Short mmCIF file of C-alpha atoms in Angstrom, two decimals:
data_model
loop_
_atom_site.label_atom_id
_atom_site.label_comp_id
_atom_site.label_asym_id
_atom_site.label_seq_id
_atom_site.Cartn_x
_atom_site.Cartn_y
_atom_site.Cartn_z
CA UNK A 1 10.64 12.08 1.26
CA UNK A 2 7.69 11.65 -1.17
CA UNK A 3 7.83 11.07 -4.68
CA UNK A 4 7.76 14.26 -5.72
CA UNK A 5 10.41 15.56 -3.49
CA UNK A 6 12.68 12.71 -4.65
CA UNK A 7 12.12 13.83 -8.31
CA UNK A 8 13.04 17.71 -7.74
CA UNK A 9 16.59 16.16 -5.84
CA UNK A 10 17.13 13.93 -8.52
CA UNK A 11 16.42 16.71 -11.45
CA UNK A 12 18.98 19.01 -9.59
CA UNK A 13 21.70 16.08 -9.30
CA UNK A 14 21.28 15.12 -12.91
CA UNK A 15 21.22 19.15 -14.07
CA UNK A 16 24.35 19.77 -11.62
CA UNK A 17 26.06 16.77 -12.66
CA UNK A 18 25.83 16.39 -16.54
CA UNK A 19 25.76 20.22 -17.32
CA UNK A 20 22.03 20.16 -18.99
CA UNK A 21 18.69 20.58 -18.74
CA UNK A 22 16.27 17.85 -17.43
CA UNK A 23 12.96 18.49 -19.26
CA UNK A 24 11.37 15.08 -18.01
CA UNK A 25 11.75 12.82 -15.18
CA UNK A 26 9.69 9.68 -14.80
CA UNK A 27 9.80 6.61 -12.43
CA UNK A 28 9.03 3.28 -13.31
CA UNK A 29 9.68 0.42 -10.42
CA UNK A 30 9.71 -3.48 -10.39
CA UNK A 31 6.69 -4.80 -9.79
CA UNK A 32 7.62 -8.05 -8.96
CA UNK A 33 11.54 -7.72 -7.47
CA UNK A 34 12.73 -5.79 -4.29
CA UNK A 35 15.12 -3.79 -5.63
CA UNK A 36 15.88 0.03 -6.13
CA UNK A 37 13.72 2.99 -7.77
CA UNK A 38 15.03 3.83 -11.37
CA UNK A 39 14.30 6.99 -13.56
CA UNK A 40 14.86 7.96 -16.39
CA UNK A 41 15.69 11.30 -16.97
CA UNK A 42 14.98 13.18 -20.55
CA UNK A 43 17.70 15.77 -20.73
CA UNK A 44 18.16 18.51 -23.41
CA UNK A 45 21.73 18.94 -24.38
CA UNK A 46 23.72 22.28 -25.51
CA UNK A 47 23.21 21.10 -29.02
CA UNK A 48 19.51 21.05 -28.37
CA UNK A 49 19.33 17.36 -28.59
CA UNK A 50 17.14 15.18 -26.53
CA UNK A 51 18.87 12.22 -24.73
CA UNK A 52 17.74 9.69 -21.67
CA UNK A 53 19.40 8.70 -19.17
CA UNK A 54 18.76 6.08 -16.48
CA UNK A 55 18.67 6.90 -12.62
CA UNK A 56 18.80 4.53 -10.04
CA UNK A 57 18.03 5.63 -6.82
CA UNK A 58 18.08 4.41 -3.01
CA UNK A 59 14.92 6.17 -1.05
CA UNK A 60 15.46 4.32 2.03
CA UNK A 61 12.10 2.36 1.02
CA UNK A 62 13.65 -1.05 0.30
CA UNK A 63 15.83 -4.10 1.67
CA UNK A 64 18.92 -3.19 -0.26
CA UNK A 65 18.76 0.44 1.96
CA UNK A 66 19.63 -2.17 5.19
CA UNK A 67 22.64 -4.34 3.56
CA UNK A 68 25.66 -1.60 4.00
CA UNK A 69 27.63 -3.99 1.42
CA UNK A 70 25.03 -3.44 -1.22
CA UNK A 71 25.22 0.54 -1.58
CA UNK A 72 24.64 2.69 -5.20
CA UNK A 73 27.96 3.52 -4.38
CA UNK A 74 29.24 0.11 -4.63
CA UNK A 75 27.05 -0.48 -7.16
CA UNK A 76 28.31 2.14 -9.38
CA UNK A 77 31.71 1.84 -9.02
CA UNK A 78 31.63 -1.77 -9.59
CA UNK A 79 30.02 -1.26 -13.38
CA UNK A 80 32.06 1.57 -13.58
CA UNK A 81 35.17 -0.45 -13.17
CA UNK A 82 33.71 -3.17 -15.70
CA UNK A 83 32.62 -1.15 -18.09
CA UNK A 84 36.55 0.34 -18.59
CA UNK A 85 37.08 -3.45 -18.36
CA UNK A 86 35.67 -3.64 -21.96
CA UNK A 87 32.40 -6.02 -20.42
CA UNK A 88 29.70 -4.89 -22.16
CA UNK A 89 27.76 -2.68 -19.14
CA UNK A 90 26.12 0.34 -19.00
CA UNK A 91 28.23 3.22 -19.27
CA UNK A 92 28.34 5.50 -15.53
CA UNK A 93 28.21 8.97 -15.61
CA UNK A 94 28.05 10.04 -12.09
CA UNK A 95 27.33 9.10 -8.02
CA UNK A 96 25.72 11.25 -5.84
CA UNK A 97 27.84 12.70 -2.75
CA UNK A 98 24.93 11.32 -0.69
CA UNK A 99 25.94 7.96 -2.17
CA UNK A 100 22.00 7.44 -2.66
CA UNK A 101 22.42 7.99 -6.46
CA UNK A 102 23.83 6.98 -9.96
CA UNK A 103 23.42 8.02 -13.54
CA UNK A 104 24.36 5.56 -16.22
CA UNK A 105 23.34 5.16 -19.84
CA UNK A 106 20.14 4.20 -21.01
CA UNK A 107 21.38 1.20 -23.36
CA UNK A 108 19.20 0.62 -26.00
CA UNK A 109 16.72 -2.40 -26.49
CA UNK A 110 14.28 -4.34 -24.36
CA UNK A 111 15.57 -6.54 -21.08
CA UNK A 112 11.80 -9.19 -21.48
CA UNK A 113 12.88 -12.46 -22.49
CA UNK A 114 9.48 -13.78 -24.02
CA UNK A 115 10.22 -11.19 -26.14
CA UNK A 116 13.02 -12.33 -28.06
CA UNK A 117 11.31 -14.72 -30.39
CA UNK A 118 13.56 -16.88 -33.01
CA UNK A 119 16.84 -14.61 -31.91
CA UNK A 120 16.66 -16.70 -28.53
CA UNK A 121 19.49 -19.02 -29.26
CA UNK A 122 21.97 -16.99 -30.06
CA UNK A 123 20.98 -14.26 -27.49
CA UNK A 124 22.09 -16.67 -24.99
CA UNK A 125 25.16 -17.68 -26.53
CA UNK A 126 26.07 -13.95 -26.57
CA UNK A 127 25.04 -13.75 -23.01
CA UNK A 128 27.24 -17.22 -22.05
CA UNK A 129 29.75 -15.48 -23.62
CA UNK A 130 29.87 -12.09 -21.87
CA UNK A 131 29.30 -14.46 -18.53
CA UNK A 132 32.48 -16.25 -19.23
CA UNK A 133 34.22 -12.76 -19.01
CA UNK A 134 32.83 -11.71 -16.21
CA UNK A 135 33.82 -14.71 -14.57
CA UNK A 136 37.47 -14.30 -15.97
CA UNK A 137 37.74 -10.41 -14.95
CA UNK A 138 40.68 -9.67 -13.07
CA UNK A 139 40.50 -9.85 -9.36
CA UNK A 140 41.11 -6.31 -8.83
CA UNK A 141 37.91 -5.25 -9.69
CA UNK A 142 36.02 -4.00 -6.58
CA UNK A 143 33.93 -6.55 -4.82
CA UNK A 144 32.02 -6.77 -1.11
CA UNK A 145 32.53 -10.40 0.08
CA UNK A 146 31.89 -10.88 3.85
CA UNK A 147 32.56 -14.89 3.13
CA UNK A 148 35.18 -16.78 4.93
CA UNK A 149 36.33 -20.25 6.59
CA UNK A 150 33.40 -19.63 9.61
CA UNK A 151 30.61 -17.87 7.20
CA UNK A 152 28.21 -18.86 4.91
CA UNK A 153 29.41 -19.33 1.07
CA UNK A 154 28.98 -16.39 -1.25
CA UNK A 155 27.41 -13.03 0.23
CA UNK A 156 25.10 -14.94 1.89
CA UNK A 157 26.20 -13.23 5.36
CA UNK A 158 25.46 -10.04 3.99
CA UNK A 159 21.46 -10.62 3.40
CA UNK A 160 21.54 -12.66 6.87
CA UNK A 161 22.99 -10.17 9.04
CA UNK A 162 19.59 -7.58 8.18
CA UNK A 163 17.75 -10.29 8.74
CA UNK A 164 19.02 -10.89 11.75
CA UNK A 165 18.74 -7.60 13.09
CA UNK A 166 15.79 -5.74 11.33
CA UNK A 167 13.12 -8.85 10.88
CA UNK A 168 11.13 -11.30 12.97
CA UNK A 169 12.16 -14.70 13.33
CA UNK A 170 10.89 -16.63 10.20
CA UNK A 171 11.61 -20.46 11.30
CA UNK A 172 11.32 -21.70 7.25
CA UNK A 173 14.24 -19.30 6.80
CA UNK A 174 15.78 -20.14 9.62
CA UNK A 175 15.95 -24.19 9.23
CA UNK A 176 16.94 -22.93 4.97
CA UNK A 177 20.08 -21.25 6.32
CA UNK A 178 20.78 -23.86 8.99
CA UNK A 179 21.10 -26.36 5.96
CA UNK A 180 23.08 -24.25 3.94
CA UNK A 181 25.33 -24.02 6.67
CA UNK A 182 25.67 -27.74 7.90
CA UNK A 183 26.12 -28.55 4.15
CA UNK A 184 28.33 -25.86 2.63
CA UNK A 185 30.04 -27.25 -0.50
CA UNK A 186 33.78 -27.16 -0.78
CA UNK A 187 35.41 -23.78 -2.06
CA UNK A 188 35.54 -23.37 -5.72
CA UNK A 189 38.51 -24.53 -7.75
CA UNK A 190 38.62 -20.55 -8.41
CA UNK A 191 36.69 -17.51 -7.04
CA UNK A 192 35.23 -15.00 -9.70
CA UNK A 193 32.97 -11.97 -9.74
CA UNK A 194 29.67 -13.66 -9.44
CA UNK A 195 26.75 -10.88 -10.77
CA UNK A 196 24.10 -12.42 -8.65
CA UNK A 197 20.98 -12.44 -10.77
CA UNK A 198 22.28 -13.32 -13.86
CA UNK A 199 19.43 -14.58 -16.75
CA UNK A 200 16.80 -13.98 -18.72
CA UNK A 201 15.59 -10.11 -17.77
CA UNK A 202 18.69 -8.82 -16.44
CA UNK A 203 20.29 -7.91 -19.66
CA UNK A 204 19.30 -6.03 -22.93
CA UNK A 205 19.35 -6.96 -26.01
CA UNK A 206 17.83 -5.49 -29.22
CA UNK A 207 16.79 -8.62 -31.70
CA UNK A 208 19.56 -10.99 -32.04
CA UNK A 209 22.07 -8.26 -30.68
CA UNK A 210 23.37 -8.91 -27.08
CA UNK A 211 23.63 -5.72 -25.49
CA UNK A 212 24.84 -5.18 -22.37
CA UNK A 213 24.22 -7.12 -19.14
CA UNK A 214 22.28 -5.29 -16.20
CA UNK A 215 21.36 -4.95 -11.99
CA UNK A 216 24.60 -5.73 -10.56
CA UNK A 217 23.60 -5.08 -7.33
CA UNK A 218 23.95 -8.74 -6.03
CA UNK A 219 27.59 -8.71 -7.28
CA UNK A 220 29.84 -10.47 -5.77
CA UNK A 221 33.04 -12.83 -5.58
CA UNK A 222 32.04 -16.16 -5.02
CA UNK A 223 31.62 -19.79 -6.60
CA UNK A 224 30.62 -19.48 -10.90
CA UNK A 225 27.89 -21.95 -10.37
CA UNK A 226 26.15 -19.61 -8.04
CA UNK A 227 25.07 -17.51 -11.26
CA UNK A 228 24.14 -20.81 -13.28
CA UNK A 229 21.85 -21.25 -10.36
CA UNK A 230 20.44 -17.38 -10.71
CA UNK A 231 20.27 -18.50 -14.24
CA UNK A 232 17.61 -20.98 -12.97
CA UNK A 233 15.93 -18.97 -10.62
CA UNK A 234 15.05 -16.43 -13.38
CA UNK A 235 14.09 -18.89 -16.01
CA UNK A 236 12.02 -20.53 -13.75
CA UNK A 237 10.43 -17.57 -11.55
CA UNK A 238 10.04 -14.73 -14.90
CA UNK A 239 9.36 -17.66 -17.97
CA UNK A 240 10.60 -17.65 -21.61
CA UNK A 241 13.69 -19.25 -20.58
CA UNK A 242 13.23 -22.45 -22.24
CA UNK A 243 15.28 -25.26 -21.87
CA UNK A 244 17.83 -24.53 -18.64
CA UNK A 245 20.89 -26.82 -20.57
CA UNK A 246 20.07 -24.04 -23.54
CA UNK A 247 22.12 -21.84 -21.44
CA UNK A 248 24.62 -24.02 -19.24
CA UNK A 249 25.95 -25.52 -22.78
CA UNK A 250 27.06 -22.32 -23.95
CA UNK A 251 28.35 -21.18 -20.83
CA UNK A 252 30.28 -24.15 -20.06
CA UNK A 253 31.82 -24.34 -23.68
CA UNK A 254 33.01 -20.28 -23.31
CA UNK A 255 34.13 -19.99 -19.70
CA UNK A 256 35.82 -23.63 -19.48
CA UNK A 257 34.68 -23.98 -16.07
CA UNK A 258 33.56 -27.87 -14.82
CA UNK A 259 29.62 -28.11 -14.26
CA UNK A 260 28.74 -29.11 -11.14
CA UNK A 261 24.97 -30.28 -10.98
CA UNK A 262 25.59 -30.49 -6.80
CA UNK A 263 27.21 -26.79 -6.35
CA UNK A 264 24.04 -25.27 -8.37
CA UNK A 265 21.61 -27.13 -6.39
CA UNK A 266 23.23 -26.02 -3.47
CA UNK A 267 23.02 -22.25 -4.66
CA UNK A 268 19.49 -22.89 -5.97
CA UNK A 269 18.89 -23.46 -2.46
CA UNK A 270 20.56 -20.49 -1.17
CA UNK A 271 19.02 -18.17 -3.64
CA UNK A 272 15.38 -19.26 -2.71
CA UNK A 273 16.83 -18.30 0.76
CA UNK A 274 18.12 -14.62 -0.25
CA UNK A 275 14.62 -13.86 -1.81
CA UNK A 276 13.41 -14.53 1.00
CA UNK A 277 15.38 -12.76 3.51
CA UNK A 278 15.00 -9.78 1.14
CA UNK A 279 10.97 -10.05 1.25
CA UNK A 280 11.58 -10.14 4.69
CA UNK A 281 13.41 -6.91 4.89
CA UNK A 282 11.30 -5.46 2.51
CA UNK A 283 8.70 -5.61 4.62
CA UNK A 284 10.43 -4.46 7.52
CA UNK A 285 11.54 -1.05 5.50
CA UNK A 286 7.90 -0.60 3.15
CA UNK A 287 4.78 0.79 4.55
CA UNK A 288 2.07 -0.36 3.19
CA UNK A 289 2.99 -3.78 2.54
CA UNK A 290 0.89 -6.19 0.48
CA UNK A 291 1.02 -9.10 2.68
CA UNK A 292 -0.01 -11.42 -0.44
CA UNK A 293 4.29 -11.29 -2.12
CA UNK A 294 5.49 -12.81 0.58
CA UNK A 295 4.23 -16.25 0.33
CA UNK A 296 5.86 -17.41 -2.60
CA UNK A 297 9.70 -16.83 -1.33
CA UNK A 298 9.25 -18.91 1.81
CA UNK A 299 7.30 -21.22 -0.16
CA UNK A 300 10.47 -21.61 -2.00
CA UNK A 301 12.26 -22.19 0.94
CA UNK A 302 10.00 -24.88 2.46
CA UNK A 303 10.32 -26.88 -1.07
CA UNK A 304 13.87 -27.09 -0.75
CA UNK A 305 13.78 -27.87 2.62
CA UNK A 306 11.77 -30.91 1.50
CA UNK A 307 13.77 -31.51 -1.17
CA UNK A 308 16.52 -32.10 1.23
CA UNK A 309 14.49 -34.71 2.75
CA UNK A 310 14.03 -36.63 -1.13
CA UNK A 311 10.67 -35.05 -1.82
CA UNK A 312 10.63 -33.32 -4.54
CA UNK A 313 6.85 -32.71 -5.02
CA UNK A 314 5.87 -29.31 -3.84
CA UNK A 315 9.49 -28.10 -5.92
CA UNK A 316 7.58 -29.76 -8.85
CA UNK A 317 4.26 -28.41 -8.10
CA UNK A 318 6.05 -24.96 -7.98
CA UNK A 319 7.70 -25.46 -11.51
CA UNK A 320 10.95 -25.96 -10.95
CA UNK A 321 12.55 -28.99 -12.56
CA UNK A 322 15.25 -30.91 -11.19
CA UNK A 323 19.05 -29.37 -12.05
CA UNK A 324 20.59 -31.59 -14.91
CA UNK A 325 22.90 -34.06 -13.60
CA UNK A 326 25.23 -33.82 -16.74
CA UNK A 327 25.31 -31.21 -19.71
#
């Protein structure tokens, strides 16, 4: 379907589903990420009023179309059941029938972390704090977790199963998940709803005001240093993090949960994997492809591979800064 048929569908499912008029409907992608196509939607209520609303949208065109555990509908029911929670989440309005569909609020603010000036400190309390809650929420809340005793920790299963099936062999991805499965850390002391990409750029905020954290669709139960280690992957990949202890410190004093320096390296390693695999199927579901974004994820990979080995210097070259042994 081409861009302009997908806008016409998704004007009709916002119209049918919200009871109002759509008068604008414009698409802005990730430029750097794999993930799904948002839009926001301009909508003219009965009052007359004009509101936005925020459309996220699965056109096939993308790796998260190939992982069945990953869906919008998973997706939306997941925030959904967060958001009655009390976490602070976008509010959801609706899912499509086709399941290829959500609307949720438009939250106010900006999500770019070099943006946020002096009010940097305590935006990342704020966001410790909201982390810690997640990472308390009651087990009930639906979840996707393929892991067991036999599988890989986390959801890694989920991104290698695709893999598997849809892309060529890649053997820098291949030896990265043979590590992480000859040297899977022991299970967490407690299993929590992990979000997946937690960090700077996956939640809004509007000066010092924490508003409400974003992209869940890498949620998942798991171990609670597997988002200090998305932490680092986002500090380190987008910028304007700062200091990584700047937001482990705050975490660790709100959620109560032990830091363990070995777990995160561990998931560091395993999230360098997952962007990878995910290139991978993105270029197995986009046409064109620019061949040029897939360097850097297996590059990734083939750093912690030698890191493995005691050679840190290509990780180094790359940026990324050994994980704190202690707080």
């Amino acid at each position: 379907m081409d861009i302009d048929s997908i806008r016409q569908t998704l004007i009709a499912f916002v119209e049918n589903a919200m009871g109002v008029a759509v008068s604008k409907m414009e698409h802005k992608r990730d430029s750097i990420g794999f993930s799904r196509m948002i839009w926001t939607a301009e909508v003219i209520d009965r009052a007359g009023k004009s509101k936005d609303y925020i459309v996220r949208h699965d056109d096939g065109n993308g790796p998260f179309s190939l992982i069945t555990t990953k869906s919008i509908t998973h997706e939306g029911r997941l925030i959904d059941a967060l958001f009655k929670s009390g976490l602070a989440v976008p509010e959801i309005f609706a899912i499509s029938d086709d399941g290829a569909s959500l609307i949720m609020e438009k939250c106010g603010g900006i999500a770019d972390f070099n943006e946020a000036g002096t009010a940097k400190p305590a935006l990342t309390r704020s966001f410790a704090a909201c982390l810690a809650r997640l990472h308390a929420t009651d087990s009930a809340v639906p979840t996707s977790a393929t892991d067991g005793p036999a599988g890989l920790p986390g959801d890694l299963d989920e991104y290698l199963a695709p893999y598997r099936q849809h892309c060529r062999p890649n053997s820098i991805i291949d030896a990265g998940i043979d590590w992480l499965r000859a040297n899977k850390p022991g299970a967490p002391s407690k299993r929590v709803l992990v979000h997946g990409d937690a960090g700077p750029g996956n939640f809004m905020f509007d000066g010092d005001r924490f508003i409400a954290l974003i992209d869940w669709e890498m949620a998942h139960p798991g171990d609670p240093m597997e988002d200090l280690a998305a932490i680092y992957f986002r500090t380190y990949i987008r910028g304007g993090g700062g200091d990584i202890l700047d937001w482990y410190r705050p975490y660790i004093a709100a959620s109560g949960q032990s830091y363990d320096a070995g777990g995160i390296e561990y998931f560091r390693f395993a999230q360098f994997c997952k962007a990878a695999m995910l290139a991978e199927l993105f270029r197995a579901t986009a046409s064109p492809v620019n061949e040029a974004i897939f360097a850097a994820p297996l590059k990734r990979v083939e750093a912690s591979l030698r890191w493995a080995q005691g050679d840190t210097a290509l990780l180094d070259e790359m940026g990324f800064p050994p994980i704190p042994v202690r707080l």
